[in-house]
PDB file of C-alpha atoms in Angstrom:
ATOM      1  CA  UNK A   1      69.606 -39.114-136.862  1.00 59.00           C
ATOM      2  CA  UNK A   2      69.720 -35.419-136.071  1.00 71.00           C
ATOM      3  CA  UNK A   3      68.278 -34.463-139.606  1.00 76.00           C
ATOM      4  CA  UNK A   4      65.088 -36.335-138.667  1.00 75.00           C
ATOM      5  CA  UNK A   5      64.467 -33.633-135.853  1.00 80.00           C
ATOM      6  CA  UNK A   6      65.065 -30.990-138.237  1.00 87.00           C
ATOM      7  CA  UNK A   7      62.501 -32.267-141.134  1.00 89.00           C
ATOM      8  CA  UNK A   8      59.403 -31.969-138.525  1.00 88.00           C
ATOM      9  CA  UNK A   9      59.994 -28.104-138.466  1.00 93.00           C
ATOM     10  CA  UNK A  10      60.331 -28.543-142.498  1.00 94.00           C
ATOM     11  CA  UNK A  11      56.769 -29.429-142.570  1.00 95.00           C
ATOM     12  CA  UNK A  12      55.368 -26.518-140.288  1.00 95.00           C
ATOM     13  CA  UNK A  13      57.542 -24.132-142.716  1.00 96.00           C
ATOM     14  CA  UNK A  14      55.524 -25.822-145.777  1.00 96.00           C
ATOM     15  CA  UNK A  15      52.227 -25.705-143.457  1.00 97.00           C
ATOM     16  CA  UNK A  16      52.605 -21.956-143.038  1.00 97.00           C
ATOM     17  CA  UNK A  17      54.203 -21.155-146.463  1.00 97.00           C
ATOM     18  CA  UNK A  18      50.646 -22.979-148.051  1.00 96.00           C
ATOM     19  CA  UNK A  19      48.261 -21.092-145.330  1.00 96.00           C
ATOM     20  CA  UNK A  20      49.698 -17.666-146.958  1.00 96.00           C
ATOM     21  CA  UNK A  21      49.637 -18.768-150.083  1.00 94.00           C
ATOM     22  CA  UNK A  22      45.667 -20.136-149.658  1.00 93.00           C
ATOM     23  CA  UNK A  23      45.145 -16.711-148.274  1.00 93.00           C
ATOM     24  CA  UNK A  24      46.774 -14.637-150.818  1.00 92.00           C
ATOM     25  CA  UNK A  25      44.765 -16.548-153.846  1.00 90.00           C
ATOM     26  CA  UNK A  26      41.487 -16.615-151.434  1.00 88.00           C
ATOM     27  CA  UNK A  27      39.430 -14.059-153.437  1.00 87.00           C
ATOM     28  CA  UNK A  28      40.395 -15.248-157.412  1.00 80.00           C
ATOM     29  CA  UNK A  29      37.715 -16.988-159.303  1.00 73.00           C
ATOM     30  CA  UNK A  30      39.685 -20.239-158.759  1.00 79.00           C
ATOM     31  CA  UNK A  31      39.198 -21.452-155.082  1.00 83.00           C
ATOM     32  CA  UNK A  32      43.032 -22.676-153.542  1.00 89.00           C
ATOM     33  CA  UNK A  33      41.750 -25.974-152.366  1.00 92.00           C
ATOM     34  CA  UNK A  34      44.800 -27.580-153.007  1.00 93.00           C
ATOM     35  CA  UNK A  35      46.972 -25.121-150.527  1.00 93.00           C
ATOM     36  CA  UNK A  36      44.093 -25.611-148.304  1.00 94.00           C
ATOM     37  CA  UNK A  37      44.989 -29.354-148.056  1.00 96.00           C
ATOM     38  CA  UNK A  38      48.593 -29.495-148.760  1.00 96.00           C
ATOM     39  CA  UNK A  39      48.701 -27.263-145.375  1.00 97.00           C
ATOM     40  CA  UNK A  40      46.391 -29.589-143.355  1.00 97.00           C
ATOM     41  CA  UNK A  41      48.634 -32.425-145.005  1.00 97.00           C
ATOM     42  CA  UNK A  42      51.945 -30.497-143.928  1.00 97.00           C
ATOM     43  CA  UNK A  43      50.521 -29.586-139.867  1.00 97.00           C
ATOM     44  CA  UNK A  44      48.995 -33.247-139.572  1.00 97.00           C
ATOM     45  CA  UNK A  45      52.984 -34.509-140.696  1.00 95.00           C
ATOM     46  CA  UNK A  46      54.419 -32.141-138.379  1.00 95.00           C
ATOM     47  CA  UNK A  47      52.294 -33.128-135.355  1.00 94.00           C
ATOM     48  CA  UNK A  48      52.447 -36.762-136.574  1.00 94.00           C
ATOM     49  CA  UNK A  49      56.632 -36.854-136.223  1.00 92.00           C
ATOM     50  CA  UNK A  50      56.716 -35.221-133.499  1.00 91.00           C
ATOM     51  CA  UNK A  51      54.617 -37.861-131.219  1.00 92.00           C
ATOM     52  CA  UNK A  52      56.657 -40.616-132.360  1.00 89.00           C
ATOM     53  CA  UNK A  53      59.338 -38.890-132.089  1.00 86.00           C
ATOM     54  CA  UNK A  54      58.442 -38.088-128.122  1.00 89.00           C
ATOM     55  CA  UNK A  55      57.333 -41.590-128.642  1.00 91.00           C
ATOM     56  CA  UNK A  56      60.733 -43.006-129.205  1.00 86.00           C
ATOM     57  CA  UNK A  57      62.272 -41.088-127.410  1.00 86.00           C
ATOM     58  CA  UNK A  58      60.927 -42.500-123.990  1.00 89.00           C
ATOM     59  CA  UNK A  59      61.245 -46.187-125.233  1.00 89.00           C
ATOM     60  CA  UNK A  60      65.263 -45.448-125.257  1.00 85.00           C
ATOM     61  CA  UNK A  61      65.319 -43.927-121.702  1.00 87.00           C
ATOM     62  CA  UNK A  62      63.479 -46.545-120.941  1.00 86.00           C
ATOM     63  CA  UNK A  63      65.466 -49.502-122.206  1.00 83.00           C
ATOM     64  CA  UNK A  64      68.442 -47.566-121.142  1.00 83.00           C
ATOM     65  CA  UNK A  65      67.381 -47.947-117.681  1.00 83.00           C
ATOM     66  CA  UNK A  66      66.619 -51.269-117.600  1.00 79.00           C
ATOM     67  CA  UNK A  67      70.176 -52.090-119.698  1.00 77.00           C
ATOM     68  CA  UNK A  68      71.841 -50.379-116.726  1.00 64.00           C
TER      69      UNK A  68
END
């Protein structure tokens, strides 16, 4: 369960690795649409995991305090 916690910063490294590339290929004839949106794909996942995973996290401290 401790990879899953490590795959949500896997995303923001693919966010940031497609921003750079978008803005390296910016000024060529063809646009880089398709880094554009595989970023906002990648920072949408990222912020996506990590609400559940906040998410989750207080349903267990929750039903571990009313198990106890």
């Amino acid at each position: 369960m401790n990879y899953l916690k490590i795959t949500k910063y896997i995303y923001l490294l693919i966010g940031f690795v497609m921003v750079y590339d978008a803005a390296s290929k910016w000024h060529d004839a063809d646009k880089p649409w398709l880094s554009v949106i595989l970023a906002g794909l990648a920072f949408f996942t990222f912020f996506f995991r990590s609400k559940f995973a906040r998410k989750f996290e207080e349903r267990d401290k929750q039903n571990k305090t009313k198990q106890s």
